[in-house]
């Protein structure tokens, strides 16, 4: 039978090294889970693999491509996707044939918390908080506008109460209270990655930095994800699981690595260096970027407090 | 309270669209409040606490979308549902009007009365057809696409000339029109200096140097790289000069190009005599005598072009610092005897050309993928030899992949390779900022710089890495932040493309002519 050939319309640019390693061991097959402008999610081997667009960061279980808009490629939810160590193909879409053999592998790397003294960490955290205050979006964990509807106001109240309870429980190293607080946040918020989850992603990333004192955070979030796997969306659960393991999109890790980098330059320059990755994170979703950074700042403040108490 | 709700099974909408839908739903006449959210347990608890958990929502799961409508008194909520469902179907683009998509240039032109310019970046095989449609609809054109046949370029420029429109390109990467930067332009101050350029990074460099000297740009008209070839005949550069001559906001004009065809150079120089304004001519390798004879101001470098233009536009005291010779001496003193060569790894063609010419001018042999001398042409995939200067933005490198100002991967790999060569004394690189460029060109290169330096250090060598950041304090990220990041990993930072060439020449020579 003659094979119908069609030139590929897209190209793989980079992929997560852990995904590459998994594909080296065994191919994956699964349906398209969701299609957005900048991401096509595939549900394969019980996890979400994201085919993203060039403008997005490298991220866990993700293949970055030069596709500008996945919605225009005519891929239907449910179409079967086959991934192996060299290629990704989508059933019914012969133009989408991604060659993985020559694209760059991305490694999620995080610095150790040990290189930065307490006073420097406090100053860097303040710089990050300054950027967040100046550029963050209200409506998630940040108080909503004055004209918020009763639902938005109630949502905001619960979010801020949950965040406060979680930080207090971590401060007290109280695993039980931390789990309860994490449970109150899981799935709270309207979006595909609810604001409560986003806050915990930021917190979990700080906790996952080697040498961090926030050990209670990882334990609490893992316990809640195990106990209530259906309490949040699939996309958000996958993001949280990776964050607990210290893996997240590159711009987030970039911020953490700058915060925990060996001392150099003055504080003003440090804020300048942070601006680009902060802007990139703030552009995630509607309030997601702001909520993740709020969790990151809360985690960094806790890290400093707990250092002082040891 | 009169509430209705519906559940959309397995419906995933990104959060920006979701917020847009929610906002629009709340604005529908008769809606007291509306809430669109994923059906998680916690979201249902919120609805319950405010008395809006309609029975049909109980069964919603974490993969379902919930829509809740609380209608104003006297309004039947079920009457509002179709309008909200329509919002879901339309899923309005997040950016509003700026993101509206049109299927053809003609419909876009018809839908936007005030539009007078089209930026076209489609596959080269279709680009001429789209450009023609734009011109026929009365739009000026900036044609970013390359690989457009030269016959098409000639025909398009003739049509544009006939209609009194600008035909910038093909292969035009930079323009600033009425203070709006297009494609790879930098954020520069508005001012009184007009630029017409057949070189993308060359025009970026001149505009950025003008900004650094405290002056600004009135218009920057790109012509496309082939405009000054024999076949095209400089049509766009000549039309550009005339446009700037007639522009009351322009006081001085700068022309920028790689070496033009001699007959075209003559035509262009003849045009400047009638411009009625001072014209600075920076044609790499051009003739000072020919420019002077035509009444123009010859510029020997991009820095010189910017400086002369700023002086002619009203700041006669403008000046630039000279090369820091002591710094070059110190660098050279640290090289081992076998470290004799410079390797230039550039994103910008004109920046590569300018640095390469600095070495050629000093009598050095330089191999390059953009060498004019066939004896010294180095193919893109070939290993370096002697002094090698590579333009990663040239077609050979970009065939089938994005420009290195967007995708730096090839250059990063080459940097590490060069560090392994014991004959290499220095690697020279440019980092180009601008609207369409990589968002953090220095940040993405730092791991490779660190690795390259370590490879050399482990072999007992000092590898000098020289970096030039083409950008301004208004770019995002700004030039100062990028320079600081380079300096933090031990890169020697130069202040202009011209100084980059001077520095490269100084560190391989025993004497200095800079």
XYZ file of N, CA and C in Angstrom, chain B residues 231-435:
615
model
N 20.281 43.754 -9.647
C 18.941 43.456 -10.182
C 17.873 44.396 -9.633
N 17.924 44.666 -8.338
C 16.844 45.459 -7.720
C 17.090 46.957 -7.921
N 18.333 47.351 -7.896
C 18.669 48.713 -8.296
C 18.439 49.796 -7.257
N 18.289 49.400 -5.985
C 18.180 50.407 -4.915
C 16.874 51.181 -4.918
N 15.830 50.595 -5.476
C 14.544 51.306 -5.600
C 14.035 51.780 -4.239
N 14.085 50.884 -3.276
C 13.518 51.247 -1.964
C 14.403 52.240 -1.223
N 15.710 52.086 -1.358
C 16.568 53.056 -0.661
C 16.359 54.457 -1.243
N 16.228 54.540 -2.539
C 16.010 55.844 -3.165
C 14.646 56.414 -2.746
N 13.616 55.577 -2.769
C 12.297 56.048 -2.313
C 12.339 56.435 -0.835
N 13.123 55.680 -0.064
C 13.263 55.983 1.376
C 13.929 57.330 1.600
N 14.981 57.599 0.832
C 15.667 58.900 0.957
C 14.678 60.032 0.629
N 13.908 59.813 -0.429
C 12.940 60.857 -0.822
C 11.878 61.050 0.262
N 11.432 59.946 0.845
C 10.412 60.051 1.900
C 10.949 60.823 3.100
N 12.198 60.537 3.479
C 12.777 61.243 4.631
C 13.105 62.695 4.283
N 13.477 62.926 3.036
C 13.750 64.306 2.613
C 12.479 65.152 2.731
N 11.342 64.505 2.484
C 10.068 65.242 2.536
C 9.470 65.256 3.942
N 10.066 64.521 4.852
C 9.503 64.392 6.206
C 9.960 65.573 7.077
N 9.039 66.425 7.522
C 9.457 67.590 8.321
C 10.062 67.197 9.667
N 9.805 65.982 10.114
C 10.350 65.543 11.409
C 11.764 65.009 11.314
N 12.308 64.940 10.115
C 13.667 64.395 9.943
C 14.639 65.518 9.595
N 15.723 65.607 10.380
C 16.719 66.656 10.128
C 17.995 66.119 9.507
N 18.301 64.866 9.777
C 19.500 64.257 9.186
C 19.159 62.823 8.807
N 19.841 62.331 7.767
C 19.537 60.993 7.234
C 20.788 60.130 7.301
N 20.607 58.870 7.679
C 21.718 57.905 7.674
C 21.350 56.762 6.729
N 22.279 56.406 5.852
C 22.100 55.246 4.975
C 23.024 54.135 5.461
N 22.491 52.919 5.553
C 23.278 51.794 6.058
C 23.148 50.630 5.079
N 24.264 50.036 4.731
C 24.212 48.852 3.867
C 25.522 48.081 3.937
N 25.423 46.779 3.660
C 26.621 46.034 3.323
C 27.074 46.545 1.958
N 28.230 46.117 1.452
C 28.733 46.700 0.186
C 27.699 46.610 -0.940
N 27.283 47.744 -1.525
C 26.295 47.720 -2.615
C 26.961 47.437 -3.968
N 26.139 47.108 -4.945
C 26.656 46.982 -6.317
C 27.136 48.372 -6.753
N 28.294 48.448 -7.436
C 28.857 49.772 -7.782
C 27.894 50.677 -8.538
N 27.171 50.125 -9.509
C 26.278 50.985 -10.300
C 25.133 51.523 -9.425
N 24.677 50.700 -8.465
C 23.579 51.125 -7.583
C 24.084 52.157 -6.585
N 25.291 51.931 -6.105
C 25.885 52.896 -5.169
C 25.916 54.280 -5.818
N 26.271 54.283 -7.078
C 26.361 55.557 -7.810
C 24.972 56.243 -7.866
N 23.942 55.441 -8.180
C 22.585 56.002 -8.269
C 22.133 56.566 -6.920
N 22.417 55.794 -5.857
C 21.989 56.212 -4.517
C 22.717 57.482 -4.102
N 24.030 57.518 -4.367
C 24.795 58.708 -3.986
C 24.330 59.936 -4.773
N 23.911 59.717 -6.011
C 23.399 60.846 -6.807
C 22.132 61.422 -6.167
N 21.364 60.558 -5.515
C 20.108 60.973 -4.905
C 20.334 61.891 -3.697
N 21.457 61.645 -2.977
C 21.624 62.414 -1.729
C 21.924 63.881 -1.989
N 22.424 64.146 -3.192
C 22.741 65.542 -3.517
C 21.480 66.407 -3.516
N 20.332 65.779 -3.814
C 19.092 66.562 -3.915
C 18.206 66.419 -2.674
N 18.721 65.751 -1.643
C 17.891 65.490 -0.460
C 17.579 66.776 0.314
N 18.482 67.729 0.242
C 18.255 68.982 0.966
C 18.496 68.866 2.455
N 19.019 67.746 2.877
C 19.344 67.524 4.297
C 20.686 66.798 4.364
N 21.410 66.928 5.455
C 22.671 66.176 5.554
C 22.428 64.667 5.538
N 23.267 63.973 4.764
C 23.126 62.517 4.659
C 24.456 61.855 5.033
N 24.396 60.956 6.014
C 25.576 60.180 6.411
C 25.484 58.824 5.718
N 26.586 58.408 5.097
C 26.565 57.142 4.349
C 27.495 56.138 5.010
N 26.902 55.047 5.495
C 27.724 53.957 6.041
C 27.479 52.708 5.201
N 28.298 52.561 4.164
C 28.298 51.346 3.354
C 29.586 50.606 3.708
N 29.456 49.441 4.316
C 30.663 48.749 4.779
C 31.634 48.573 3.618
N 32.866 49.015 3.826
C 33.876 48.902 2.766
C 33.688 49.905 1.646
N 32.830 50.898 1.849
C 32.547 51.879 0.799
C 33.672 52.892 0.616
N 33.515 53.725 -0.436
C 34.571 54.674 -0.797
C 34.271 56.050 -0.208
N 35.227 56.566 0.575
C 35.063 57.885 1.195
C 35.017 58.979 0.120
N 35.853 58.791 -0.899
C 35.932 59.817 -1.945
C 34.594 59.935 -2.684
N 33.982 58.795 -2.985
C 32.715 58.825 -3.736
C 31.614 59.499 -2.920
N 31.586 59.217 -1.631
C 30.562 59.826 -0.772
C 30.793 61.331 -0.668
N 32.044 61.711 -0.465
C 32.354 63.143 -0.331
C 32.020 63.883 -1.624
N 32.330 63.240 -2.758
C 32.059 63.877 -4.055
C 30.565 64.100 -4.275
N 29.759 63.226 -3.671
C 28.302 63.346 -3.826
C 27.697 64.316 -2.809
N 28.540 64.845 -1.933
C 28.045 65.798 -0.936
C 27.559 65.145 0.335
N 27.873 63.858 0.512
C 27.469 63.144 1.721
C 28.568 63.141 2.779
N 28.250 62.565 3.904
C 29.211 62.447 5.003
C 29.575 60.981 5.144
N 30.829 60.650 4.868
C 31.254 59.253 4.898
C 31.422 58.776 6.341
N 30.900 57.607 6.616
C 31.090 57.001 7.940
C 31.883 55.718 7.781
N 32.933 55.595 8.581
C 33.804 54.426 8.462
C 33.303 53.250 9.303
N 32.347 53.511 10.176
C 31.854 52.443 11.050
C 30.429 52.784 11.471
N 29.758 51.824 12.072
C 28.396 52.083 12.539
C 28.405 53.140 13.647
N 29.408 53.050 14.519
C 29.526 54.052 15.592
C 29.734 55.440 15.000
N 30.589 55.505 14.002
C 30.885 56.774 13.345
C 29.623 57.323 12.652
N 28.849 56.427 12.061
C 27.611 56.860 11.387
C 26.651 57.499 12.386
N 26.497 56.844 13.530
C 25.602 57.381 14.558
C 26.120 58.723 15.082
N 27.422 58.765 15.345
C 28.023 59.976 15.918
C 27.867 61.172 14.960
N 28.176 60.929 13.690
C 28.052 62.037 12.723
C 26.600 62.506 12.599
N 25.682 61.549 12.589
C 24.269 61.925 12.455
C 23.816 62.768 13.647
N 24.235 62.370 14.843
C 23.835 63.108 16.050
C 24.423 64.524 16.000
N 25.664 64.614 15.563
C 26.287 65.947 15.464
C 25.558 66.812 14.419
N 25.217 66.207 13.296
C 24.537 66.960 12.234
C 23.111 67.343 12.620
N 22.537 66.550 13.526
C 21.150 66.824 13.929
C 21.077 67.805 15.096
N 22.212 68.381 15.476
C 22.112 69.459 16.448
C 22.904 69.311 17.722
N 23.739 68.274 17.854
C 24.559 68.141 19.054
C 26.026 68.011 18.645
N 26.665 69.146 18.303
C 28.039 69.075 17.797
C 29.043 68.569 18.829
N 28.640 68.558 20.104
C 29.576 68.122 21.153
C 29.537 66.611 21.380
N 28.659 65.926 20.704
C 28.528 64.478 20.947
C 29.861 63.780 20.729
N 30.152 62.792 21.569
C 31.425 62.075 21.423
C 31.289 60.662 21.977
N 32.239 59.817 21.599
C 32.252 58.456 22.146
C 33.648 58.182 22.696
N 33.741 57.392 23.765
C 35.064 57.090 24.319
C 35.845 56.165 23.386
N 37.172 56.251 23.458
C 38.007 55.386 22.626
C 38.162 54.006 23.236
N 38.843 53.135 22.508
C 39.066 51.765 22.974
C 39.931 51.768 24.229
N 39.598 50.919 25.176
C 40.399 50.766 26.396
C 41.578 49.849 26.071
N 42.675 50.465 25.653
C 43.827 49.704 25.181
C 44.429 48.862 26.306
N 44.449 49.414 27.513
C 45.046 48.685 28.633
C 44.300 47.375 28.888
N 42.999 47.429 28.712
C 42.208 46.216 28.938
C 42.563 45.147 27.895
N 42.725 45.595 26.646
C 43.099 44.646 25.596
C 44.495 44.082 25.848
N 45.415 44.950 26.294
C 46.777 44.484 26.599
C 46.741 43.423 27.681
N 45.952 43.692 28.709
C 45.880 42.753 29.833
C 45.326 41.405 29.371
N 44.338 41.450 28.502
C 43.760 40.195 28.001
C 44.798 39.422 27.206
N 45.500 40.120 26.355
C 46.481 39.442 25.483
C 47.608 38.834 26.303
N 47.976 39.512 27.387
C 49.063 39.010 28.222
C 48.699 37.674 28.864
N 47.425 37.397 28.969
C 47.009 36.152 29.625
C 46.928 34.954 28.701
N 47.197 35.140 27.410
C 47.079 34.018 26.480
C 48.351 33.174 26.458
N 48.179 31.858 26.269
C 49.328 30.975 26.052
C 49.848 31.220 24.635
N 51.110 30.852 24.364
C 51.688 31.151 23.034
C 50.871 30.593 21.873
N 50.260 29.429 22.068
C 49.524 28.829 20.940
C 48.147 29.474 20.742
N 47.709 30.295 21.672
C 46.386 30.944 21.541
C 46.528 32.174 20.640
N 46.198 32.007 19.362
C 46.468 33.080 18.399
C 45.214 33.591 17.706
N 44.104 32.874 17.841
C 42.977 33.186 16.963
C 41.726 33.649 17.698
N 40.952 34.413 16.950
C 39.648 34.876 17.435
C 38.561 34.133 16.670
N 37.533 33.733 17.381
C 36.377 33.119 16.737
C 35.166 34.018 17.013
N 34.538 34.456 15.977
C 33.354 35.316 16.130
C 32.088 34.526 15.873
N 31.196 34.536 16.816
C 29.930 33.800 16.689
C 28.800 34.823 16.795
N 28.224 35.193 15.661
C 27.311 36.337 15.637
C 25.886 35.955 15.241
N 24.944 36.692 15.821
C 23.546 36.619 15.365
C 23.317 37.631 14.250
N 24.000 38.746 14.329
C 23.761 39.851 13.402
C 24.766 39.860 12.265
N 24.276 39.846 11.025
C 25.158 39.806 9.871
C 26.069 41.020 9.792
N 25.511 42.203 10.005
C 26.325 43.412 9.894
C 27.317 43.506 11.048
N 26.901 43.015 12.213
C 27.822 43.027 13.346
C 28.997 42.095 13.056
N 28.697 40.947 12.453
C 29.745 40.003 12.064
C 30.661 40.649 11.032
N 30.036 41.256 10.029
C 30.790 41.921 8.965
C 31.725 42.990 9.531
N 31.196 43.805 10.442
C 31.981 44.931 10.959
C 33.200 44.425 11.733
N 32.997 43.400 12.564
C 34.123 42.866 13.323
C 35.117 42.168 12.409
N 34.599 41.442 11.429
C 35.468 40.739 10.484
C 36.324 41.742 9.705
N 35.689 42.835 9.276
C 36.427 43.861 8.525
C 37.538 44.485 9.361
N 37.300 44.573 10.674
C 38.334 45.147 11.543
C 39.602 44.304 11.489
N 39.440 42.980 11.440
C 40.615 42.111 11.345
C 41.201 42.107 9.942
N 40.309 42.085 8.949
C 40.797 42.105 7.561
C 41.589 43.383 7.293
N 41.094 44.465 7.841
C 41.726 45.762 7.690
C 43.137 45.764 8.263
N 43.338 44.904 9.260
C 44.646 44.828 9.901
C 45.529 43.788 9.211
N 45.093 43.271 8.070
C 45.903 42.330 7.309
C 45.775 40.885 7.747
N 44.800 40.604 8.605
C 44.621 39.222 9.067
C 43.789 38.434 8.050
N 44.053 37.136 7.963
C 43.197 36.249 7.165
C 42.005 35.845 8.022
N 40.808 35.951 7.461
C 39.608 35.591 8.221
C 38.729 34.673 7.372
N 38.370 33.524 7.926
C 37.445 32.614 7.256
C 36.026 32.899 7.770
N 35.079 32.807 6.864
C 33.716 33.131 7.274
C 32.711 32.568 6.266
N 31.520 32.335 6.755
C 30.445 31.928 5.833
C 29.916 33.116 5.037
N 30.334 34.353 5.402
C 29.883 35.522 4.626
C 31.076 36.253 3.987
N 32.187 35.531 3.847
C 33.366 36.136 3.213
C 33.096 36.440 1.737
N 33.561 37.577 1.293
C 33.427 37.894 -0.132
C 34.517 37.179 -0.941
N 35.696 36.945 -0.315
C 36.805 36.282 -1.004
C 36.562 34.772 -0.995
N 36.334 34.173 -2.179
C 36.002 32.738 -2.223
C 37.054 31.862 -1.562
N 38.295 32.304 -1.525
C 39.348 31.485 -0.932
C 39.178 31.326 0.569
N 38.407 32.201 1.163
C 38.247 32.172 2.617
C 36.807 31.892 3.061
N 36.017 31.377 2.153
C 34.629 31.047 2.521
C 34.620 29.731 3.287
N 33.911 29.725 4.400
C 33.802 28.533 5.240
C 32.323 28.125 5.266
N 32.039 26.896 4.867
C 30.646 26.443 4.873
C 30.127 26.351 6.305
N 28.817 26.478 6.448
C 28.218 26.550 7.782
C 28.603 25.384 8.691
N 28.663 24.171 8.140
C 28.927 23.010 8.994
C 30.405 22.716 9.199
N 31.282 23.495 8.583
C 32.715 23.176 8.634
C 33.334 23.641 9.945
N 34.392 22.918 10.401
C 35.077 23.380 11.613
C 35.820 24.686 11.348
N 36.041 25.439 12.395
C 36.724 26.726 12.250
C 38.196 26.511 11.935
N 38.795 27.526 11.305
C 40.255 27.519 11.161
C 40.752 28.966 11.208
N 41.937 29.140 11.809
C 42.474 30.488 11.968
C 41.434 31.395 12.621
N 41.415 32.651 12.189
C 40.332 33.535 12.633
C 39.075 33.156 11.864
N 38.039 32.794 12.559
C 36.788 32.438 11.896
C 35.664 33.296 12.448
N 34.903 33.911 11.556
C 33.754 34.725 11.982
C 32.510 34.177 11.298
N 31.553 33.726 12.096
C 30.358 33.109 11.549
C 29.128 33.972 11.803
N 28.338 34.131 10.765
C 27.036 34.811 10.885
C 25.959 33.718 10.961
N 25.484 33.467 12.167
C 24.490 32.400 12.348
C 23.112 32.793 11.810
N 22.977 34.048 11.422
C 21.705 34.474 10.843
C 21.662 34.285 9.332
N 22.796 33.831 8.757
C 22.822 33.640 7.314
C 21.966 32.429 6.919
N 21.505 32.454 5.645
C 20.559 31.422 5.182
C 21.031 30.000 5.444
N 22.338 29.758 5.298
C 22.853 28.408 5.488
C 22.536 27.865 6.881
N 22.582 28.749 7.863
C 22.307 28.317 9.237
C 20.814 28.337 9.556
N 20.069 29.212 8.903
C 18.661 29.370 9.296
C 17.711 28.515 8.463
N 18.259 27.809 7.469
C 17.383 26.986 6.627
C 16.653 25.950 7.495
N 15.354 26.095 7.613
C 14.545 25.139 8.378
C 14.547 25.379 9.865
N 15.137 26.466 10.325
C 15.075 26.749 11.761
C 14.984 28.257 11.992
N 14.550 28.672 13.183
C 14.403 30.111 13.434
C 15.747 30.840 13.438
N 15.678 32.146 13.284
C 16.862 33.000 13.332
C 17.541 32.846 14.713
N 18.876 32.932 14.763
C 19.563 32.766 16.067
C 19.173 33.816 17.102
N 18.594 34.944 16.655
C 18.118 35.923 17.650
C 16.906 35.366 18.395
N 16.313 34.294 17.869
C 15.176 33.658 18.534
C 15.577 32.296 19.091
N 16.304 31.526 18.302
C 16.699 30.180 18.722
C 18.227 30.101 18.736
N 18.844 30.208 19.918
C 20.310 30.301 19.967
C 21.028 28.954 20.011
N 20.327 27.832 19.843
C 20.915 26.529 20.154
C 22.187 26.218 19.348
N 22.191 26.522 18.040
C 23.379 26.205 17.240
C 24.593 26.984 17.734
N 24.377 28.222 18.060
C 25.495 29.064 18.492
C 26.048 28.594 19.840
N 25.166 28.157 20.725
C 25.613 27.681 22.038
C 26.512 26.461 21.878
N 26.090 25.541 21.014
C 26.890 24.326 20.796
C 28.246 24.688 20.197
N 28.251 25.677 19.286
C 29.510 26.064 18.641
C 30.466 26.718 19.646
N 29.916 27.490 20.567
C 30.746 28.140 21.591
C 31.529 27.089 22.381
N 30.853 26.049 22.790
C 31.513 24.998 23.569
C 32.576 24.305 22.714
N 32.281 24.091 21.434
C 33.258 23.461 20.535
C 34.513 24.320 20.412
N 34.323 25.622 20.239
C 35.471 26.521 20.060
C 36.375 26.503 21.296
N 35.775 26.328 22.460
C 36.556 26.345 23.706
C 37.528 25.172 23.771
N 37.243 24.124 23.020
C 38.121 22.941 23.052
C 39.367 23.120 22.185
N 39.372 24.129 21.333
C 40.477 24.340 20.391
C 41.588 25.132 21.082
N 42.772 24.531 21.274
C 43.835 25.242 22.020
C 44.373 26.464 21.293
N 44.073 26.618 20.004
C 44.591 27.798 19.292
C 43.685 29.021 19.469
N 42.559 28.845 20.134
C 41.616 29.954 20.278
C 41.970 30.823 21.485
N 42.150 32.099 21.243
C 42.405 33.055 22.330
C 41.098 33.664 22.830
N 40.224 33.970 21.896
C 39.008 34.700 22.282
C 37.825 34.282 21.418
N 36.664 34.333 22.029
C 35.408 34.146 21.292
C 34.621 35.438 21.419
N 34.179 35.963 20.287
C 33.445 37.225 20.276
C 31.990 36.941 19.924
N 31.081 37.495 20.702
C 29.656 37.225 20.479
C 28.839 38.506 20.584
N 27.738 38.538 19.858
C 26.780 39.634 20.011
C 25.517 39.104 20.692
N 24.847 39.976 21.399
C 23.582 39.629 22.063
C 22.576 40.710 21.665
N 21.660 40.339 20.821
C 20.787 41.343 20.215
C 19.438 41.375 20.935
N 19.139 42.525 21.516
C 17.842 42.726 22.157
C 16.880 43.352 21.145
N 15.626 43.429 21.488
C 14.651 44.041 20.586
C 13.316 43.356 20.711
N 12.305 43.955 20.072
C 10.934 43.464 20.259
C 10.773 41.994 19.878
